Short mmCIF file of C-alpha atoms in Angstrom, two decimals:
data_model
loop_
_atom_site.label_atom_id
_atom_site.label_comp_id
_atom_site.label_asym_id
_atom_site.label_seq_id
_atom_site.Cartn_x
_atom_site.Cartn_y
_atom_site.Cartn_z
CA UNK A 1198 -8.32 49.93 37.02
CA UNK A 1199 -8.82 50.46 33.49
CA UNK A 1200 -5.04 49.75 32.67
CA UNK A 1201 -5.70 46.20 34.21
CA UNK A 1202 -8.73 45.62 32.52
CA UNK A 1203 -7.02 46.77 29.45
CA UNK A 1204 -4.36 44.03 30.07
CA UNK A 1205 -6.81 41.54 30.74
CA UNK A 1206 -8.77 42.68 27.28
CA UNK A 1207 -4.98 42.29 25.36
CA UNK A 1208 -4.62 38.47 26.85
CA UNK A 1209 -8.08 37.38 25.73
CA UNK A 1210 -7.30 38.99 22.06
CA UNK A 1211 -3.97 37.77 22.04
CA UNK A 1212 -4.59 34.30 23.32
CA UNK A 1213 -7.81 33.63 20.61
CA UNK A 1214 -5.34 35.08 17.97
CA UNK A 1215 -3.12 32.28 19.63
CA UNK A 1216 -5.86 29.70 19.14
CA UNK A 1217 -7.07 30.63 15.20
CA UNK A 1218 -3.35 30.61 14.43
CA UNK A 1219 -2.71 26.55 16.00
CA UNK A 1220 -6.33 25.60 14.45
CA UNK A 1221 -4.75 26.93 11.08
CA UNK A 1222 -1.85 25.45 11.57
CA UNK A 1223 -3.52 22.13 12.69
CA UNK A 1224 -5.83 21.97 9.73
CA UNK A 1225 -2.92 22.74 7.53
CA UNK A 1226 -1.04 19.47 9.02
CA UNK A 1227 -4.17 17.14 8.43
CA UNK A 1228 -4.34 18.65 5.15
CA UNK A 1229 -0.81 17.94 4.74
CA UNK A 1230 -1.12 14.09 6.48
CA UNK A 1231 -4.16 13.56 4.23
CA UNK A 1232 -2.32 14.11 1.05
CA UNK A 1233 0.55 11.94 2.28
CA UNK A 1234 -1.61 9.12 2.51
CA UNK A 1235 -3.10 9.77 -0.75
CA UNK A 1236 0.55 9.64 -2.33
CA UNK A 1237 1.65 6.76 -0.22
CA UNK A 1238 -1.67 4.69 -1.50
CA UNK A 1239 -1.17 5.60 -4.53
CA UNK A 1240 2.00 4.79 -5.18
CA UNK A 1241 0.95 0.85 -3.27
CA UNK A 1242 -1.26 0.54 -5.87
CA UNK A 1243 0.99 1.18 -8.58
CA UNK A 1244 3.59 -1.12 -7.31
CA UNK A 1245 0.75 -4.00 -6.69
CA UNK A 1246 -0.27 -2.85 -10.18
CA UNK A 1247 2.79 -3.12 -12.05
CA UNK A 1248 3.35 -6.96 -10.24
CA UNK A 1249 0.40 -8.04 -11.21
CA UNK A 1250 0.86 -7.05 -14.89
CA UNK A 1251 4.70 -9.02 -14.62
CA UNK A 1252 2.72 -12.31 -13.06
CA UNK A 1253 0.04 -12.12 -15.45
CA UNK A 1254 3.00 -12.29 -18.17
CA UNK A 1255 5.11 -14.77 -16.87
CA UNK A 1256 2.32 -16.90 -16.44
CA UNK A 1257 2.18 -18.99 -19.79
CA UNK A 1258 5.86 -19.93 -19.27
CA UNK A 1259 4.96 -20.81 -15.54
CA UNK A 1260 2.27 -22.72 -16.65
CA UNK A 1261 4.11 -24.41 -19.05
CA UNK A 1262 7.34 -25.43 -17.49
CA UNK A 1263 5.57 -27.65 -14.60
CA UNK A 1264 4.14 -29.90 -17.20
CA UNK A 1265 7.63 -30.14 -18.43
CA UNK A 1266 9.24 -30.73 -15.51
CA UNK A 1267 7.11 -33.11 -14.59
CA UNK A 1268 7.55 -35.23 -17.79
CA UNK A 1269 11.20 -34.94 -17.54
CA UNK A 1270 11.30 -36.57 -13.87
CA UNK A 1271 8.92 -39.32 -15.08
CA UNK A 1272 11.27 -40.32 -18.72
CA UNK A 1273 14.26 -39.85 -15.99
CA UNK A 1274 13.04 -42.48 -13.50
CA UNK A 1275 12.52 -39.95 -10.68
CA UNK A 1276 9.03 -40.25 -10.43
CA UNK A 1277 6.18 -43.10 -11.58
CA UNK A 1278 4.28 -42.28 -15.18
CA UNK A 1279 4.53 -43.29 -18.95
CA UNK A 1280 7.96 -44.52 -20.46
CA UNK A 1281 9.02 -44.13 -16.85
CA UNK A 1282 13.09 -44.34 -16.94
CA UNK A 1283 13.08 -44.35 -20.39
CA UNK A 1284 15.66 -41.61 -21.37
CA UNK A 1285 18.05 -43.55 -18.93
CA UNK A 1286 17.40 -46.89 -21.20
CA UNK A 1287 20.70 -48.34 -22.31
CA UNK A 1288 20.15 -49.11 -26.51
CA UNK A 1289 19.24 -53.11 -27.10
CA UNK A 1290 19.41 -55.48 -30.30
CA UNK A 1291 15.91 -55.06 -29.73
CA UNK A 1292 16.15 -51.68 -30.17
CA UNK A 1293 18.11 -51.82 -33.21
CA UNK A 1294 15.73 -54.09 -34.42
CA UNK A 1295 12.73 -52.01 -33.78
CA UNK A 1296 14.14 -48.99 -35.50
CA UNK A 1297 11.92 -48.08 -38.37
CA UNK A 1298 14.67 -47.00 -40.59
CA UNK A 1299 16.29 -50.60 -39.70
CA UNK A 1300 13.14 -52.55 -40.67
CA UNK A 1301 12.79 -50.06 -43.68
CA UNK A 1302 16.63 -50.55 -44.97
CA UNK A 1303 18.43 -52.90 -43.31
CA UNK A 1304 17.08 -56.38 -44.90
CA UNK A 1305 16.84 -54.90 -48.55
CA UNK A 1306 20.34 -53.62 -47.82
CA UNK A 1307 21.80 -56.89 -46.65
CA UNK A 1308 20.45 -58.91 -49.80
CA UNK A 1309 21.38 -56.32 -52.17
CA UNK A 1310 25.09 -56.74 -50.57
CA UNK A 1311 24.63 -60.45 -50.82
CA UNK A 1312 23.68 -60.81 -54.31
CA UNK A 1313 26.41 -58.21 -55.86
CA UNK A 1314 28.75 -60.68 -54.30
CA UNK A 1315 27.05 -63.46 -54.84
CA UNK A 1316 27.06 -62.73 -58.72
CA UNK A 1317 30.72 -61.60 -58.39
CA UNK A 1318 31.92 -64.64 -57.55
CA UNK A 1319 29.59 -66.35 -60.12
CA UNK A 1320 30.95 -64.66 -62.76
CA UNK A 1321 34.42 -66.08 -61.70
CA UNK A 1322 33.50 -69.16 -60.93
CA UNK A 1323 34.40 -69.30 -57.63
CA UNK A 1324 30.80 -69.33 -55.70
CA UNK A 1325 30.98 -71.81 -53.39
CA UNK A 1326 34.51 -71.03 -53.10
CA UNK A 1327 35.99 -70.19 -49.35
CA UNK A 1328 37.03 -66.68 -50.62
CA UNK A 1329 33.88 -65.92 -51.46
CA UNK A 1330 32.24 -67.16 -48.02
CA UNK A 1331 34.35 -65.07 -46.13
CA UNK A 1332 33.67 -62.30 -48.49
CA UNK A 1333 29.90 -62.75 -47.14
CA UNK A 1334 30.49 -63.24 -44.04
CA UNK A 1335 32.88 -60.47 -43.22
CA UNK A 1336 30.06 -58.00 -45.72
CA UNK A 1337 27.13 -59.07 -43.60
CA UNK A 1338 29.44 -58.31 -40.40
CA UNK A 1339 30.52 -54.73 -41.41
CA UNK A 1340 27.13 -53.74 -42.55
CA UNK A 1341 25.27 -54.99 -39.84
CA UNK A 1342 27.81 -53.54 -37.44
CA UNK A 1343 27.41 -49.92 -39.46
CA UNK A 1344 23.91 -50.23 -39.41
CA UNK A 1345 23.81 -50.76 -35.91
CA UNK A 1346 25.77 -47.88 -35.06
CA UNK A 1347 23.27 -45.88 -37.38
CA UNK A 1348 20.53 -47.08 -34.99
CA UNK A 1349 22.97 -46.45 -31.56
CA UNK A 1350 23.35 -42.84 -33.09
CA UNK A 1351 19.76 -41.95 -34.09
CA UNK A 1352 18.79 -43.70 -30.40
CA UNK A 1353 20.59 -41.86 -28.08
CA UNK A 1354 20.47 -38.50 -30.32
CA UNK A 1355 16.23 -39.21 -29.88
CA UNK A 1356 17.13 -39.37 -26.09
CA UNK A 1357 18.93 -36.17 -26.27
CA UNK A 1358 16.71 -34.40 -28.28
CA UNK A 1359 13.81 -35.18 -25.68
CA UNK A 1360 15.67 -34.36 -23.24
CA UNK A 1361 16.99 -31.16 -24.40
CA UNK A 1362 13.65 -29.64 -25.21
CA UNK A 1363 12.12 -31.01 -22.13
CA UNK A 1364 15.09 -29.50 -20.21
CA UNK A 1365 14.31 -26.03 -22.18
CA UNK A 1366 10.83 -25.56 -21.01
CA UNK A 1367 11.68 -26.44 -18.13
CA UNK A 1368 14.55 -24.14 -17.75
CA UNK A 1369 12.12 -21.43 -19.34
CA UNK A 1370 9.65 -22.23 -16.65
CA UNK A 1371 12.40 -22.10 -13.83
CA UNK A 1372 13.36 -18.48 -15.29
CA UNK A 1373 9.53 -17.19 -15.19
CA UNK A 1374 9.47 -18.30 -11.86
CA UNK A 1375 12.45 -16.49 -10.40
CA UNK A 1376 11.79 -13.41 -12.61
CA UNK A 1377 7.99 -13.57 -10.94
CA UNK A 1378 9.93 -14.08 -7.21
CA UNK A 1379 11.67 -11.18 -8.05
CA UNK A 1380 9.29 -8.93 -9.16
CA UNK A 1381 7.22 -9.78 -5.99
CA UNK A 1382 10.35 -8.68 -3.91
CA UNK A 1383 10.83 -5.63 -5.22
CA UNK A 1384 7.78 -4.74 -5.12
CA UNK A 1385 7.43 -5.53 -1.55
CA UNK A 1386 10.58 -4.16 -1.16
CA UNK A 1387 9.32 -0.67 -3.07
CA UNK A 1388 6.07 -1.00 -0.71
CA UNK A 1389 7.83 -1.30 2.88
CA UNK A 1390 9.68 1.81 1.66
CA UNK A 1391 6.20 3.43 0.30
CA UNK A 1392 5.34 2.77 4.00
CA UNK A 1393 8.20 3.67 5.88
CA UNK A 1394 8.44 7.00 4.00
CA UNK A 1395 4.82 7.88 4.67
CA UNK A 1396 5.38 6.87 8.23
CA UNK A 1397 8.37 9.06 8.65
CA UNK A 1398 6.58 11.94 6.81
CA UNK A 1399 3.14 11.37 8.90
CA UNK A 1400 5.89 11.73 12.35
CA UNK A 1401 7.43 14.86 11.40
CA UNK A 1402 3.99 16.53 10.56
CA UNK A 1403 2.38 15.36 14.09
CA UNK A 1404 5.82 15.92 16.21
CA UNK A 1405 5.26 19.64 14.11
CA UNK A 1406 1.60 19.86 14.77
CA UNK A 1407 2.52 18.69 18.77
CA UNK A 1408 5.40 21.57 19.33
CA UNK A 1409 3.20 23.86 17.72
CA UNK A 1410 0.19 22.83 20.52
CA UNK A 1411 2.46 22.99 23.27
CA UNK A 1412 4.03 26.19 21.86
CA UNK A 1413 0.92 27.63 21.39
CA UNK A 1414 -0.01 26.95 24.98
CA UNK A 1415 2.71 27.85 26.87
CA UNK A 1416 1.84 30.90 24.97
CA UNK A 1417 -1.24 30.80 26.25
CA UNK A 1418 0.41 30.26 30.02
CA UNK A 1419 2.13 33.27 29.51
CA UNK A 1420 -0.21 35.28 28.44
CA UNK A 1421 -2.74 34.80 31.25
CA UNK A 1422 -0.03 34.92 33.29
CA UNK A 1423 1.16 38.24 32.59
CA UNK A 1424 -2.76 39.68 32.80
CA UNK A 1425 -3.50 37.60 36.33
CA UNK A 1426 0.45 39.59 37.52
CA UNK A 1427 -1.23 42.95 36.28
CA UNK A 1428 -4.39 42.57 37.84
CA UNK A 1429 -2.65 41.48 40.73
CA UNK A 1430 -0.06 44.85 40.50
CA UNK A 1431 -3.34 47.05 40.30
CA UNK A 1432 -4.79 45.73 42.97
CA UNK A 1433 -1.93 45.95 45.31
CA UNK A 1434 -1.30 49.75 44.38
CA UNK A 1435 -5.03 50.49 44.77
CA UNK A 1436 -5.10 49.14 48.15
CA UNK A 1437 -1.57 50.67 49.46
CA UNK A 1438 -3.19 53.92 47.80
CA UNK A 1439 -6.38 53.72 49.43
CA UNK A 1440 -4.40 53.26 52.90
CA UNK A 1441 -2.39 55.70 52.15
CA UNK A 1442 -5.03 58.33 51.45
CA UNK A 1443 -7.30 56.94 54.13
CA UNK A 1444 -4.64 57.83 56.59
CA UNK A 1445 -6.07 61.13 59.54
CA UNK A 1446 -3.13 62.79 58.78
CA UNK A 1447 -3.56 63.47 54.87
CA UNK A 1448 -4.27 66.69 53.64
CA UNK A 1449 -8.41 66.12 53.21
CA UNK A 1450 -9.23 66.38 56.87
CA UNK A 1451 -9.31 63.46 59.53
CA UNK A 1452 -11.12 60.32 58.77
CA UNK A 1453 -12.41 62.20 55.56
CA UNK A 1454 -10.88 59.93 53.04
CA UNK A 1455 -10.11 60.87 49.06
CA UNK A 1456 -12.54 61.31 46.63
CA UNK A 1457 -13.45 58.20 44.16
CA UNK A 1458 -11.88 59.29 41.06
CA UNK A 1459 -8.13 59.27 43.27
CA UNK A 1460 -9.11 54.73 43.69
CA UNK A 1461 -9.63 55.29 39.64
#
């Protein structure tokens, strides 16, 4: 009797041993899962950090190509606004004529011309004189016609130049833009991977901590079931001893039995 109740004593130890050993190991996986998700938000709020510094940089140049762009589509004729179609104006007479540096020069020019030759041909008598006529005319021809090309050239090369700065802001906006799209990807990108890392991590620890549960109470299983097969052994001796010595034949007399301490 006392070796079963031994056993039984050995299963209880063994199987709270069992217990404080998968609580341990249980609070040492929380622990473990806690500080996982202290890294894994940490590191989120880094990468949300770090993309909100790179918007909050790009932004002037964001801000300042949409005006640009804008301004371009409206001198371009694509949309309605001021000087609408404007840098797609073909050059005019009336443009060469409303060129400042045309109204500043071209009129003193084309008397100055017309007097040297004018005073030319006075000094040789021929004034009036069909060489000297054609003289004029073919001097007010060329310097109107280089004069006009002046204008042509300082016309289109305003177009250009509007166009070309315009453009640049605009392609300077377009760049801050993508650069911004690209830092938001990666840090998504970064992120999802944060999360899918934690989430891997966070699996292994709980499939641990579940094997370790199960482990622990098969253990458990085992245990009991060894102390409920002991019992069980003691028992079954006891009684096939107590028949045995209970038998009329035995050597304490008929019917007599055996003492207590023999069932011990």
């Amino acid at each position: 009797m006392w070796g079963a109740i031994a056993s039984v004593a050995g299963a209880l130890i063994m199987s709270d041993a069992g217990s404080d050993a998968s609580s341990s190991q249980e609070s040492a996986s929380r622990d473990s899962a806690a500080a996982t998700e202290r890294s894994s938000a940490a590191s989120v709020a880094e990468q949300k950090r770090q993309y909100d510094l790179a918007r909050e940089d790009y932004a002037p140049w964001r801000a300042a190509g949409g005006p640009a762009v804008t301004r371009l589509s409206q001198l371009l004729g694509l949309s309605a606004g001021p000087d609408s179609g404007a840098l797609n104006k073909k050059f005019s007479v009336a443009d060469f004529m409303d060129d400042p540096i045309t109204k500043l020069s071209y009129q003193s020019g084309l008397d100055l011309g017309t007097q040297a030759i004018d005073r030319m041909a006075g000094a040789r008598g021929s004034r009036n004189s069909g060489a000297t006529l054609k003289a004029l005319s073919r001097f007010g021809t060329d310097y109107t016609g280089a004069k006009a090309g002046e204008s042509y050239n300082r016309f289109y090369g305003d177009q250009e130049r509007d166009f070309n700065r315009l453009a640049g802001i605009s392609g300077v906006g377009q760049t801050a833009a993508r650069d911004t799209a690209a830092a938001g990807s990666n840090a998504a990108n970064n992120i999802g991977n944060i999360m899918m890392a934690q989430g891997n991590t966070l699996g292994n620890i709980y499939g641990a901590q579940g094997n370790a549960r199960g482990a622990a109470a098969i253990a458990q299983g085992n245990i009991w079931g060894g102390a409920a097969q002991n019992i069980g052994n003691w028992y079954g001796r006891n009684q096939m001893l107590n028949q045995y010595l209970n038998q009329p034949s035995n050597s304490y007399g008929s019917g007599g039995g055996a003492p207590d301490y023999y069932l011990s």
